[in-house]
Short mmCIF file of C-alpha atoms in Angstrom, two decimals:
data_model
loop_
_atom_site.label_atom_id
_atom_site.label_comp_id
_atom_site.label_asym_id
_atom_site.label_seq_id
_atom_site.Cartn_x
_atom_site.Cartn_y
_atom_site.Cartn_z
CA MET F 272 12.44 27.54 -8.89
CA SER F 273 11.16 29.48 -12.17
CA ASP F 274 14.77 29.86 -13.36
CA ILE F 275 15.30 26.24 -14.10
CA ARG F 276 15.62 24.85 -17.26
CA VAL F 277 14.26 21.33 -18.52
CA LYS F 278 15.82 18.85 -21.15
CA ILE F 279 13.26 16.49 -22.64
CA CYS F 280 15.35 13.92 -24.24
CA GLY F 281 14.87 11.17 -26.61
CA LEU F 282 11.59 12.62 -28.39
CA ARG F 283 10.26 10.84 -31.34
CA THR F 284 6.92 12.05 -32.32
CA ALA F 285 5.14 15.30 -33.10
CA ASP F 286 3.01 15.18 -30.03
CA ASP F 287 6.22 14.83 -27.95
CA ILE F 288 7.77 18.05 -29.30
CA GLU F 289 4.22 19.99 -29.04
CA THR F 290 3.90 18.75 -25.27
CA ALA F 291 7.43 19.50 -24.36
CA ALA F 292 7.13 22.94 -25.71
CA LYS F 293 4.15 23.53 -24.43
CA ALA F 294 4.96 22.38 -20.86
CA GLY F 295 7.66 24.94 -20.76
CA ALA F 296 10.77 22.95 -21.69
CA ALA F 297 14.10 24.69 -22.88
CA TYR F 298 15.58 21.93 -24.52
CA VAL F 299 14.25 19.02 -26.78
CA GLY F 300 16.94 15.91 -27.64
CA PHE F 301 17.07 13.70 -30.32
CA VAL F 302 19.20 10.31 -30.03
CA PHE F 303 21.10 9.19 -32.86
CA PHE F 304 22.46 5.99 -31.42
CA ALA F 305 21.12 2.55 -33.16
CA LYS F 306 21.16 0.78 -29.97
CA SER F 307 18.88 2.83 -28.28
CA PRO F 308 15.02 2.33 -28.22
CA ARG F 309 14.75 6.57 -28.87
CA HIS F 310 16.72 6.48 -31.91
CA VAL F 311 15.47 8.62 -34.75
CA SER F 312 16.38 8.48 -38.68
CA LEU F 313 17.77 11.54 -39.91
CA GLU F 314 14.51 12.43 -41.99
CA ASP F 315 12.37 12.15 -38.86
CA ALA F 316 14.49 14.30 -36.83
CA ALA F 317 14.78 16.74 -39.42
CA GLU F 318 10.86 16.91 -39.40
CA LEU F 319 10.68 17.11 -35.53
CA ALA F 320 13.46 19.95 -35.24
CA ALA F 321 11.22 21.91 -37.74
CA LEU F 322 8.43 21.70 -35.34
CA ALA F 323 10.39 22.83 -32.18
CA PRO F 324 9.21 26.62 -31.32
CA MET F 325 11.89 29.34 -31.66
CA GLY F 326 13.99 29.67 -28.51
CA VAL F 327 13.42 25.80 -27.43
CA CYS F 328 17.25 24.36 -28.17
CA LYS F 329 17.24 21.45 -30.45
CA VAL F 330 20.20 18.91 -29.30
CA ALA F 331 21.58 15.88 -30.85
CA LEU F 332 22.66 13.08 -28.91
CA THR F 333 25.70 11.16 -30.29
CA VAL F 334 27.68 8.37 -28.84
CA ASN F 335 31.40 8.26 -30.03
CA ALA F 336 30.26 9.18 -33.33
CA SER F 337 32.65 9.73 -36.56
CA ASN F 338 32.95 12.87 -38.39
CA SER F 339 31.03 11.15 -41.25
CA GLU F 340 28.14 10.42 -39.05
CA LEU F 341 28.38 13.83 -37.59
CA ASP F 342 28.52 15.62 -40.88
CA ALA F 343 25.57 13.65 -42.12
CA ILE F 344 23.60 14.84 -39.06
CA THR F 345 24.34 18.61 -38.65
CA ALA F 346 23.50 18.35 -42.61
CA ALA F 347 20.18 17.01 -42.43
CA VAL F 348 18.82 18.24 -38.97
CA PRO F 349 18.75 22.19 -37.88
CA LEU F 350 20.63 21.87 -34.48
CA ASP F 351 21.55 24.13 -31.58
CA MET F 352 23.76 21.56 -29.61
CA LEU F 353 25.58 18.40 -29.80
CA GLN F 354 25.58 16.26 -27.03
CA LEU F 355 28.63 13.77 -26.84
CA HIS F 356 27.34 10.86 -24.78
CA GLY F 357 30.29 8.50 -25.18
CA SER F 358 33.82 8.15 -24.19
CA GLU F 359 35.16 11.16 -26.49
CA SER F 360 38.22 12.65 -25.21
CA PRO F 361 38.60 16.31 -23.97
CA GLU F 362 40.34 16.40 -27.50
CA ARG F 363 37.51 14.93 -29.38
CA VAL F 364 35.46 17.62 -27.55
CA THR F 365 37.69 20.33 -28.83
CA GLU F 366 37.82 18.85 -32.35
CA ILE F 367 34.17 18.50 -32.65
CA LYS F 368 33.41 22.36 -31.49
CA ALA F 369 36.06 23.88 -34.07
CA ARG F 370 34.45 21.35 -37.06
CA TYR F 371 30.58 22.09 -36.46
CA GLY F 372 30.33 25.85 -34.80
CA LEU F 373 28.05 24.28 -32.66
CA PRO F 374 28.30 24.40 -28.43
CA VAL F 375 28.92 20.88 -27.48
CA MET F 376 27.36 19.33 -24.27
CA LYS F 377 29.73 16.78 -22.89
CA ALA F 378 28.05 13.86 -20.75
CA ILE F 379 29.87 12.59 -17.48
CA GLY F 380 28.91 9.39 -15.82
CA ILE F 381 29.40 9.77 -12.12
CA ALA F 382 29.17 6.41 -9.64
CA ASP F 383 31.52 7.71 -6.66
CA GLU F 384 33.89 10.36 -5.90
CA ALA F 385 36.58 9.18 -7.86
CA ASP F 386 34.44 10.13 -11.01
CA LEU F 387 33.94 13.69 -10.30
CA PRO F 388 37.45 15.05 -11.23
CA GLN F 389 36.44 14.20 -14.92
CA ILE F 390 33.81 17.14 -14.48
CA ASP F 391 36.55 19.96 -13.98
CA ILE F 392 38.55 18.43 -16.88
CA TYR F 393 35.73 18.52 -19.43
CA SER F 394 34.52 21.89 -17.97
CA ALA F 395 37.47 23.26 -20.03
CA VAL F 396 36.72 22.42 -23.40
CA ALA F 397 32.86 21.84 -23.46
CA ASP F 398 30.07 24.49 -23.55
CA GLN F 399 28.05 22.65 -21.04
CA LEU F 400 28.22 19.59 -19.02
CA LEU F 401 25.39 16.69 -18.60
CA ILE F 402 25.82 15.06 -15.04
CA ASP F 403 24.73 11.33 -15.32
CA ALA F 404 24.36 8.22 -13.67
CA LYS F 405 27.49 5.87 -14.84
CA PRO F 406 26.18 3.23 -16.71
CA PRO F 407 26.48 -0.51 -15.14
CA LYS F 408 29.27 -2.54 -16.83
CA ASN F 409 28.12 -3.99 -20.21
CA ALA F 410 25.21 -1.93 -20.48
CA ASP F 411 24.13 -1.41 -24.10
CA LEU F 412 23.27 2.27 -23.20
CA PRO F 413 25.52 5.01 -22.10
CA GLY F 414 22.49 6.85 -20.70
CA GLY F 415 18.65 6.63 -20.39
CA ASN F 416 18.81 3.59 -17.95
CA GLY F 417 16.81 4.89 -15.39
CA LEU F 418 19.41 5.13 -12.91
CA ALA F 419 20.25 7.84 -10.09
CA PHE F 420 23.59 8.39 -8.44
CA ASP F 421 24.35 9.85 -5.07
CA TRP F 422 23.27 13.62 -5.24
CA ARG F 423 24.99 14.43 -2.31
CA LEU F 424 28.44 14.13 -4.63
CA LEU F 425 27.72 17.24 -5.96
CA ALA F 426 26.04 19.10 -3.17
CA GLY F 427 27.58 22.67 -2.89
CA ARG F 428 29.76 22.42 -6.12
CA LYS F 429 28.52 25.40 -7.73
CA TYR F 430 31.63 26.88 -8.93
CA TRP F 431 32.20 24.94 -12.19
CA GLN F 432 33.27 26.77 -15.30
CA ARG F 433 30.45 25.65 -17.42
CA PRO F 434 26.64 25.73 -17.34
CA TRP F 435 25.79 21.87 -16.44
CA MET F 436 22.72 19.88 -16.19
CA LEU F 437 21.65 16.95 -13.93
CA ALA F 438 20.37 13.69 -15.29
CA GLY F 439 19.85 10.15 -14.20
CA GLY F 440 16.81 8.25 -13.10
CA LEU F 441 14.81 11.73 -12.59
CA THR F 442 11.20 11.29 -12.55
CA PRO F 443 8.09 13.97 -11.66
CA GLU F 444 8.47 12.77 -7.80
CA THR F 445 12.30 13.07 -7.67
CA VAL F 446 13.10 15.92 -9.68
CA ASN F 447 12.42 18.61 -6.91
CA GLU F 448 14.72 16.77 -4.65
CA GLY F 449 17.54 16.32 -7.27
CA ILE F 450 17.47 19.99 -7.80
CA ARG F 451 17.32 20.81 -3.77
CA MET F 452 20.37 18.69 -3.37
CA THR F 453 22.58 19.78 -5.86
CA GLY F 454 21.55 23.09 -6.57
CA THR F 455 21.45 22.56 -10.49
CA SER F 456 19.59 25.18 -12.50
CA GLN F 457 18.87 22.43 -15.61
CA VAL F 458 17.55 18.72 -15.28
CA ASP F 459 17.42 16.28 -18.18
CA VAL F 460 15.03 13.45 -18.46
CA SER F 461 14.23 10.73 -20.75
CA SER F 462 13.18 7.35 -19.33
CA GLY F 463 11.25 9.27 -16.44
CA VAL F 464 8.62 10.31 -18.64
CA GLU F 465 8.10 7.29 -20.49
CA SER F 466 5.28 4.51 -20.50
CA ALA F 467 7.76 2.12 -22.29
CA PRO F 468 11.14 2.15 -23.65
CA GLY F 469 11.14 4.83 -26.16
CA VAL F 470 7.68 5.76 -25.95
CA LYS F 471 7.12 9.08 -24.33
CA ASP F 472 3.90 9.87 -21.78
CA GLN F 473 2.51 13.14 -22.53
CA ALA F 474 0.86 13.53 -18.75
CA LEU F 475 4.60 12.36 -17.65
CA ILE F 476 6.17 15.21 -19.59
CA GLU F 477 3.64 17.50 -17.98
CA SER F 478 4.18 16.46 -14.82
CA PHE F 479 7.95 16.47 -14.65
CA THR F 480 8.19 19.90 -16.11
CA ARG F 481 5.39 21.27 -13.89
CA SER F 482 7.34 20.00 -11.10
CA ALA F 483 10.87 20.97 -11.88
CA LEU F 484 9.44 24.71 -12.70
CA GLY F 485 7.87 24.82 -9.47
CA LYS F 486 4.21 25.20 -10.89
CA GLN F 487 1.18 24.16 -9.04
CA GLY F 488 -1.46 21.72 -10.44
#
């Protein structure tokens, strides 16, 4: 499983960045959403992004962000990718790609088979897809809720037009099963490596990444 790529999202400290990078994470994510316990300021995100080693993809997670908000984020923080985690339309995805010249990852919430057609729709416009558990009705957060969905819904579906990433309720104990059941080559974790909401646990980051990459010990 050495070809698996890991994204650790919602990082907020220099130790988080160092641990994720040393563990072998391919992506580090910064959350720009005020309701989230993982939210970071532009100033803090800029400092954290500067600490990420070359070759580690720096991702900004936003939720239905306006152009002015995205202007501020992209001006302040050296980024490699934008992650759209709200209800952005395919047209909005296309607009953001054109405006900022950065690859765009679109998150898609899945609860049952009726949600699957969204994957094909967004694969036509996004550079990558993040397949997450659909948040509960009236949830404050569109992701990072620690919820999983039925991975069997994705079994055998390897022919989407874009690279995709499995998210939603993954932990060091479940990530191998998620990879096995879905055939994904990329996984995303946030709450599954935390000791409290918004507080990353260094040992859990190491354990998750080790499990995902198929490393012993």
